[in-house]
Amino acid sequence: MKSLIAGNWKMNGLAAAKSEIESLIAKFDGSAPDDRDVLICPPATLVASFAAEYSDEAIQFGGQDCHANTSGAHTGDLSAEMFADAGAAFVIVGHSERRADHGETDADVKAKAAAVLAAGLTPIICVGETEGERKAGKALEIVGNQLAGSIPDTSDTYVVAYEPVWAIGTGLTPTIEDIAEVHDFIRSKTRDDIRLLYGGSVKPANAQEILAVTNVNGALVGGASLKADDFHPIVMAAPSGS
Ligand code: PEP
C-alpha cells in the first residue's frame, strides 16, 4: 500500500505561503516521489490557486472541512463539490478541533464524509480519544464508537486518521505499542485497502518509528507540515509503497 502523508495547515497560511510549497518541490528535486502520496490541506482560500499551480509536481491538495450539503443557504460554508471544483482530491472531516469548536457529532461527520464521496473526493475521517478517556482505559471503546458513527456505508475508498486529542499540538505521542494497538483495532473494523493514518505531534524525529508500525499507512501532520524543512523529512520517512 502507498503511504499517504497529509499536512493539515489549519488556520495558517496566506498567499505568500506558496513559498513553502515551492521549497518542498525543490527538496523533491522537482516532483514528489511516486512511491508515496503527498497531500497538503491549506486554508480553503488557497486550495484553488495551489492546485492550479502545483498539481503537476505530484502534490495533492485538500480541504479541512466541508458542509454536508451540495449547495444552499449556509453562509460561510463550503461544499465538497466546491472543493472538487477547486482541484482538491481529499477533504478532512471530523477533526477533533471541528468536533470540539463546532460541536460536530459522529452523525455530522458521517454526512460530511458521504458528501465528500459523492463529490468524487476522498474523505479523511478523524477519530481519537481525549486524555481523560485514555486514562479511563476507554480509548478503544471511544474510537470504536466514533468509527461506527462516522464512516458512511460505502464501497468507495476513504481514509481514517487516528488522532488522539491529547497528542495534537502538544508534543506528546502515545507509545508505539499504543499506536499499534489502536491501528490494529481500527484495521479489524475496516477493509484492508483503507489507509489508516496516525496524527498527533508527528515530527521529523519520530516519523520513521511511527510510520514503520503495522497498519500505520501514513500520517496526518499539523504543526510540522507548515515548514518544508520539517515536512519533507516526514514525507521521506514513510516506507516505499505501490
Ligand atoms: C492535527 O491537527 O491534525 C495534528 C496532527 O496536529 P499536530 O501534528 O500539530 O499535533
PDB file of N, CA, C and O in Angstrom, residues 102-150:
ATOM      1  N   HIS A 102     -16.978  23.229  17.068  1.00  0.00           N
ATOM      2  CA  HIS A 102     -18.248  23.404  16.351  1.00  0.00           C
ATOM      3  C   HIS A 102     -19.276  22.352  16.735  1.00  0.00           C
ATOM      4  O   HIS A 102     -20.297  22.222  16.062  1.00  0.00           O
ATOM      5  N   GLY A 103     -18.989  21.594  17.768  1.00  0.00           N
ATOM      6  CA  GLY A 103     -19.953  20.618  18.275  1.00  0.00           C
ATOM      7  C   GLY A 103     -20.333  19.556  17.262  1.00  0.00           C
ATOM      8  O   GLY A 103     -21.454  19.039  17.287  1.00  0.00           O
ATOM      9  N   GLU A 104     -19.410  19.220  16.367  1.00  0.00           N
ATOM     10  CA  GLU A 104     -19.754  18.218  15.344  1.00  0.00           C
ATOM     11  C   GLU A 104     -19.886  16.830  15.967  1.00  0.00           C
ATOM     12  O   GLU A 104     -19.006  16.384  16.704  1.00  0.00           O
ATOM     13  N   THR A 105     -20.971  16.166  15.639  1.00  0.00           N
ATOM     14  CA  THR A 105     -21.234  14.811  16.149  1.00  0.00           C
ATOM     15  C   THR A 105     -20.768  13.786  15.118  1.00  0.00           C
ATOM     16  O   THR A 105     -20.471  14.117  13.957  1.00  0.00           O
ATOM     17  N   ASP A 106     -20.748  12.527  15.535  1.00  0.00           N
ATOM     18  CA  ASP A 106     -20.420  11.458  14.589  1.00  0.00           C
ATOM     19  C   ASP A 106     -21.379  11.491  13.394  1.00  0.00           C
ATOM     20  O   ASP A 106     -20.962  11.265  12.255  1.00  0.00           O
ATOM     21  N   ALA A 107     -22.650  11.770  13.653  1.00  0.00           N
ATOM     22  CA  ALA A 107     -23.632  11.802  12.549  1.00  0.00           C
ATOM     23  C   ALA A 107     -23.294  12.927  11.565  1.00  0.00           C
ATOM     24  O   ALA A 107     -23.409  12.752  10.336  1.00  0.00           O
ATOM     25  N   ASP A 108     -22.869  14.077  12.092  1.00  0.00           N
ATOM     26  CA  ASP A 108     -22.449  15.183  11.210  1.00  0.00           C
ATOM     27  C   ASP A 108     -21.254  14.745  10.359  1.00  0.00           C
ATOM     28  O   ASP A 108     -21.194  15.019   9.153  1.00  0.00           O
ATOM     29  N   VAL A 109     -20.301  14.090  11.019  1.00  0.00           N
ATOM     30  CA  VAL A 109     -19.077  13.676  10.319  1.00  0.00           C
ATOM     31  C   VAL A 109     -19.426  12.664   9.223  1.00  0.00           C
ATOM     32  O   VAL A 109     -18.908  12.732   8.096  1.00  0.00           O
ATOM     33  N   LYS A 110     -20.319  11.742   9.551  1.00  0.00           N
ATOM     34  CA  LYS A 110     -20.734  10.731   8.565  1.00  0.00           C
ATOM     35  C   LYS A 110     -21.382  11.402   7.347  1.00  0.00           C
ATOM     36  O   LYS A 110     -21.084  11.040   6.194  1.00  0.00           O
ATOM     37  N   ALA A 111     -22.238  12.391   7.594  1.00  0.00           N
ATOM     38  CA  ALA A 111     -22.908  13.087   6.480  1.00  0.00           C
ATOM     39  C   ALA A 111     -21.892  13.852   5.635  1.00  0.00           C
ATOM     40  O   ALA A 111     -21.977  13.879   4.397  1.00  0.00           O
ATOM     41  N   LYS A 112     -20.919  14.447   6.293  1.00  0.00           N
ATOM     42  CA  LYS A 112     -19.878  15.172   5.547  1.00  0.00           C
ATOM     43  C   LYS A 112     -19.030  14.199   4.726  1.00  0.00           C
ATOM     44  O   LYS A 112     -18.708  14.478   3.561  1.00  0.00           O
ATOM     45  N   ALA A 113     -18.670  13.085   5.337  1.00  0.00           N
ATOM     46  CA  ALA A 113     -17.856  12.095   4.611  1.00  0.00           C
ATOM     47  C   ALA A 113     -18.625  11.577   3.389  1.00  0.00           C
ATOM     48  O   ALA A 113     -18.040  11.410   2.303  1.00  0.00           O
ATOM     49  N   ALA A 114     -19.925  11.355   3.557  1.00  0.00           N
ATOM     50  CA  ALA A 114     -20.740  10.898   2.419  1.00  0.00           C
ATOM     51  C   ALA A 114     -20.770  11.965   1.324  1.00  0.00           C
ATOM     52  O   ALA A 114     -20.712  11.648   0.125  1.00  0.00           O
ATOM     53  N   ALA A 115     -20.832  13.231   1.731  1.00  0.00           N
ATOM     54  CA  ALA A 115     -20.838  14.319   0.741  1.00  0.00           C
ATOM     55  C   ALA A 115     -19.514  14.375  -0.012  1.00  0.00           C
ATOM     56  O   ALA A 115     -19.472  14.633  -1.223  1.00  0.00           O
ATOM     57  N   VAL A 116     -18.421  14.137   0.698  1.00  0.00           N
ATOM     58  CA  VAL A 116     -17.099  14.143   0.045  1.00  0.00           C
ATOM     59  C   VAL A 116     -17.038  13.029  -0.997  1.00  0.00           C
ATOM     60  O   VAL A 116     -16.590  13.241  -2.138  1.00  0.00           O
ATOM     61  N   LEU A 117     -17.519  11.846  -0.626  1.00  0.00           N
ATOM     62  CA  LEU A 117     -17.521  10.721  -1.581  1.00  0.00           C
ATOM     63  C   LEU A 117     -18.421  11.039  -2.775  1.00  0.00           C
ATOM     64  O   LEU A 117     -18.059  10.758  -3.927  1.00  0.00           O
ATOM     65  N   ALA A 118     -19.562  11.639  -2.507  1.00  0.00           N
ATOM     66  CA  ALA A 118     -20.498  11.962  -3.597  1.00  0.00           C
ATOM     67  C   ALA A 118     -19.880  12.967  -4.571  1.00  0.00           C
ATOM     68  O   ALA A 118     -20.230  12.980  -5.761  1.00  0.00           O
ATOM     69  N   ALA A 119     -18.977  13.795  -4.063  1.00  0.00           N
ATOM     70  CA  ALA A 119     -18.305  14.779  -4.929  1.00  0.00           C
ATOM     71  C   ALA A 119     -17.130  14.156  -5.679  1.00  0.00           C
ATOM     72  O   ALA A 119     -16.433  14.844  -6.428  1.00  0.00           O
ATOM     73  N   GLY A 120     -16.885  12.873  -5.444  1.00  0.00           N
ATOM     74  CA  GLY A 120     -15.790  12.196  -6.151  1.00  0.00           C
ATOM     75  C   GLY A 120     -14.443  12.372  -5.482  1.00  0.00           C
ATOM     76  O   GLY A 120     -13.400  12.071  -6.083  1.00  0.00           O
ATOM     77  N   LEU A 121     -14.450  12.842  -4.235  1.00  0.00           N
ATOM     78  CA  LEU A 121     -13.200  13.046  -3.495  1.00  0.00           C
ATOM     79  C   LEU A 121     -13.089  11.997  -2.387  1.00  0.00           C
ATOM     80  O   LEU A 121     -14.021  11.235  -2.138  1.00  0.00           O
ATOM     81  N   THR A 122     -11.934  11.976  -1.729  1.00  0.00           N
ATOM     82  CA  THR A 122     -11.698  11.008  -0.658  1.00  0.00           C
ATOM     83  C   THR A 122     -11.753  11.702   0.694  1.00  0.00           C
ATOM     84  O   THR A 122     -10.972  12.641   0.930  1.00  0.00           O
ATOM     85  N   PRO A 123     -12.635  11.251   1.587  1.00  0.00           N
ATOM     86  CA  PRO A 123     -12.644  11.845   2.932  1.00  0.00           C
ATOM     87  C   PRO A 123     -11.550  11.245   3.812  1.00  0.00           C
ATOM     88  O   PRO A 123     -11.266  10.052   3.730  1.00  0.00           O
ATOM     89  N   ILE A 124     -10.950  12.076   4.627  1.00  0.00           N
ATOM     90  CA  ILE A 124     -10.058  11.623   5.702  1.00  0.00           C
ATOM     91  C   ILE A 124     -10.849  11.800   6.986  1.00  0.00           C
ATOM     92  O   ILE A 124     -11.083  12.926   7.441  1.00  0.00           O
ATOM     93  N   ILE A 125     -11.305  10.681   7.535  1.00  0.00           N
ATOM     94  CA  ILE A 125     -12.241  10.709   8.662  1.00  0.00           C
ATOM     95  C   ILE A 125     -11.444  10.577   9.956  1.00  0.00           C
ATOM     96  O   ILE A 125     -10.755   9.570  10.177  1.00  0.00           O
ATOM     97  N   CYS A 126     -11.507  11.615  10.810  1.00  0.00           N
ATOM     98  CA  CYS A 126     -10.668  11.643  12.014  1.00  0.00           C
ATOM     99  C   CYS A 126     -11.419  11.099  13.222  1.00  0.00           C
ATOM    100  O   CYS A 126     -12.603  11.420  13.438  1.00  0.00           O
ATOM    101  N   VAL A 127     -10.703  10.308  13.997  1.00  0.00           N
ATOM    102  CA  VAL A 127     -11.233   9.775  15.260  1.00  0.00           C
ATOM    103  C   VAL A 127     -10.111   9.853  16.300  1.00  0.00           C
ATOM    104  O   VAL A 127      -8.941   9.964  15.945  1.00  0.00           O
ATOM    105  N   GLY A 128     -10.464   9.786  17.557  1.00  0.00           N
ATOM    106  CA  GLY A 128      -9.427   9.785  18.601  1.00  0.00           C
ATOM    107  C   GLY A 128     -10.004  10.136  19.956  1.00  0.00           C
ATOM    108  O   GLY A 128     -10.954  10.903  20.050  1.00  0.00           O
ATOM    109  N   GLU A 129      -9.385   9.558  20.975  1.00  0.00           N
ATOM    110  CA  GLU A 129      -9.884   9.750  22.333  1.00  0.00           C
ATOM    111  C   GLU A 129      -9.244  10.962  23.000  1.00  0.00           C
ATOM    112  O   GLU A 129      -8.154  11.380  22.624  1.00  0.00           O
ATOM    113  N   THR A 130      -9.910  11.477  24.029  1.00  0.00           N
ATOM    114  CA  THR A 130      -9.327  12.549  24.846  1.00  0.00           C
ATOM    115  C   THR A 130      -8.385  11.926  25.884  1.00  0.00           C
ATOM    116  O   THR A 130      -8.369  10.703  26.077  1.00  0.00           O
ATOM    117  N   GLU A 131      -7.650  12.793  26.569  1.00  0.00           N
ATOM    118  CA  GLU A 131      -6.734  12.311  27.604  1.00  0.00           C
ATOM    119  C   GLU A 131      -7.501  11.570  28.704  1.00  0.00           C
ATOM    120  O   GLU A 131      -7.097  10.496  29.152  1.00  0.00           O
ATOM    121  N   GLY A 132      -8.619  12.151  29.111  1.00  0.00           N
ATOM    122  CA  GLY A 132      -9.407  11.528  30.180  1.00  0.00           C
ATOM    123  C   GLY A 132      -9.913  10.156  29.764  1.00  0.00           C
ATOM    124  O   GLY A 132      -9.916   9.214  30.567  1.00  0.00           O
ATOM    125  N   GLU A 133     -10.337  10.057  28.512  1.00  0.00           N
ATOM    126  CA  GLU A 133     -10.842   8.765  28.021  1.00  0.00           C
ATOM    127  C   GLU A 133      -9.727   7.721  27.991  1.00  0.00           C
ATOM    128  O   GLU A 133      -9.937   6.561  28.339  1.00  0.00           O
ATOM    129  N   ARG A 134      -8.522   8.139  27.576  1.00  0.00           N
ATOM    130  CA  ARG A 134      -7.405   7.172  27.590  1.00  0.00           C
ATOM    131  C   ARG A 134      -7.076   6.755  29.017  1.00  0.00           C
ATOM    132  O   ARG A 134      -6.898   5.576  29.298  1.00  0.00           O
ATOM    133  N   LYS A 135      -7.010   7.744  29.911  1.00  0.00           N
ATOM    134  CA  LYS A 135      -6.660   7.414  31.311  1.00  0.00           C
ATOM    135  C   LYS A 135      -7.698   6.484  31.926  1.00  0.00           C
ATOM    136  O   LYS A 135      -7.379   5.673  32.791  1.00  0.00           O
ATOM    137  N   ALA A 136      -8.934   6.600  31.460  1.00  0.00           N
ATOM    138  CA  ALA A 136     -10.009   5.738  31.982  1.00  0.00           C
ATOM    139  C   ALA A 136     -10.029   4.379  31.285  1.00  0.00           C
ATOM    140  O   ALA A 136     -10.935   3.571  31.531  1.00  0.00           O
ATOM    141  N   GLY A 137      -9.061   4.139  30.409  1.00  0.00           N
ATOM    142  CA  GLY A 137      -8.983   2.843  29.725  1.00  0.00           C
ATOM    143  C   GLY A 137     -10.037   2.671  28.637  1.00  0.00           C
ATOM    144  O   GLY A 137     -10.370   1.549  28.256  1.00  0.00           O
ATOM    145  N   LYS A 138     -10.543   3.813  28.134  1.00  0.00           N
ATOM    146  CA  LYS A 138     -11.660   3.741  27.179  1.00  0.00           C
ATOM    147  C   LYS A 138     -11.265   4.083  25.750  1.00  0.00           C
ATOM    148  O   LYS A 138     -12.136   4.326  24.911  1.00  0.00           O
ATOM    149  N   ALA A 139      -9.959   4.126  25.447  1.00  0.00           N
ATOM    150  CA  ALA A 139      -9.538   4.582  24.110  1.00  0.00           C
ATOM    151  C   ALA A 139     -10.178   3.746  23.000  1.00  0.00           C
ATOM    152  O   ALA A 139     -10.745   4.292  22.042  1.00  0.00           O
ATOM    153  N   LEU A 140     -10.103   2.437  23.115  1.00  0.00           N
ATOM    154  CA  LEU A 140     -10.639   1.592  22.035  1.00  0.00           C
ATOM    155  C   LEU A 140     -12.159   1.716  21.935  1.00  0.00           C
ATOM    156  O   LEU A 140     -12.716   1.741  20.826  1.00  0.00           O
ATOM    157  N   GLU A 141     -12.805   1.809  23.078  1.00  0.00           N
ATOM    158  CA  GLU A 141     -14.272   1.945  23.068  1.00  0.00           C
ATOM    159  C   GLU A 141     -14.687   3.251  22.375  1.00  0.00           C
ATOM    160  O   GLU A 141     -15.586   3.254  21.523  1.00  0.00           O
ATOM    161  N   ILE A 142     -13.997   4.341  22.701  1.00  0.00           N
ATOM    162  CA  ILE A 142     -14.332   5.639  22.096  1.00  0.00           C
ATOM    163  C   ILE A 142     -14.066   5.609  20.596  1.00  0.00           C
ATOM    164  O   ILE A 142     -14.910   6.010  19.780  1.00  0.00           O
ATOM    165  N   VAL A 143     -12.887   5.113  20.223  1.00  0.00           N
ATOM    166  CA  VAL A 143     -12.538   5.060  18.797  1.00  0.00           C
ATOM    167  C   VAL A 143     -13.519   4.144  18.057  1.00  0.00           C
ATOM    168  O   VAL A 143     -13.981   4.474  16.947  1.00  0.00           O
ATOM    169  N   GLY A 144     -13.870   3.037  18.662  1.00  0.00           N
ATOM    170  CA  GLY A 144     -14.829   2.117  18.034  1.00  0.00           C
ATOM    171  C   GLY A 144     -16.175   2.781  17.803  1.00  0.00           C
ATOM    172  O   GLY A 144     -16.782   2.642  16.734  1.00  0.00           O
ATOM    173  N   ASN A 145     -16.638   3.529  18.804  1.00  0.00           N
ATOM    174  CA  ASN A 145     -17.923   4.224  18.654  1.00  0.00           C
ATOM    175  C   ASN A 145     -17.850   5.304  17.574  1.00  0.00           C
ATOM    176  O   ASN A 145     -18.781   5.483  16.781  1.00  0.00           O
ATOM    177  N   GLN A 146     -16.724   6.030  17.544  1.00  0.00           N
ATOM    178  CA  GLN A 146     -16.581   7.084  16.531  1.00  0.00           C
ATOM    179  C   GLN A 146     -16.542   6.478  15.120  1.00  0.00           C
ATOM    180  O   GLN A 146     -17.145   7.020  14.197  1.00  0.00           O
ATOM    181  N   LEU A 147     -15.827   5.366  14.992  1.00  0.00           N
ATOM    182  CA  LEU A 147     -15.778   4.707  13.675  1.00  0.00           C
ATOM    183  C   LEU A 147     -17.180   4.270  13.251  1.00  0.00           C
ATOM    184  O   LEU A 147     -17.603   4.521  12.110  1.00  0.00           O
ATOM    185  N   ALA A 148     -17.886   3.622  14.163  1.00  0.00           N
ATOM    186  CA  ALA A 148     -19.217   3.107  13.828  1.00  0.00           C
ATOM    187  C   ALA A 148     -20.151   4.242  13.436  1.00  0.00           C
ATOM    188  O   ALA A 148     -20.992   4.093  12.538  1.00  0.00           O
ATOM    189  N   GLY A 149     -19.982   5.407  14.088  1.00  0.00           N
ATOM    190  CA  GLY A 149     -20.894   6.518  13.832  1.00  0.00           C
ATOM    191  C   GLY A 149     -20.480   7.435  12.706  1.00  0.00           C
ATOM    192  O   GLY A 149     -21.307   8.176  12.163  1.00  0.00           O
ATOM    193  N   SER A 150     -19.200   7.413  12.328  1.00  0.00           N
ATOM    194  CA  SER A 150     -18.685   8.443  11.402  1.00  0.00           C
ATOM    195  C   SER A 150     -18.413   7.937   9.989  1.00  0.00           C
ATOM    196  O   SER A 150     -18.269   8.745   9.063  1.00  0.00           O
TER     197      SER A 150
END
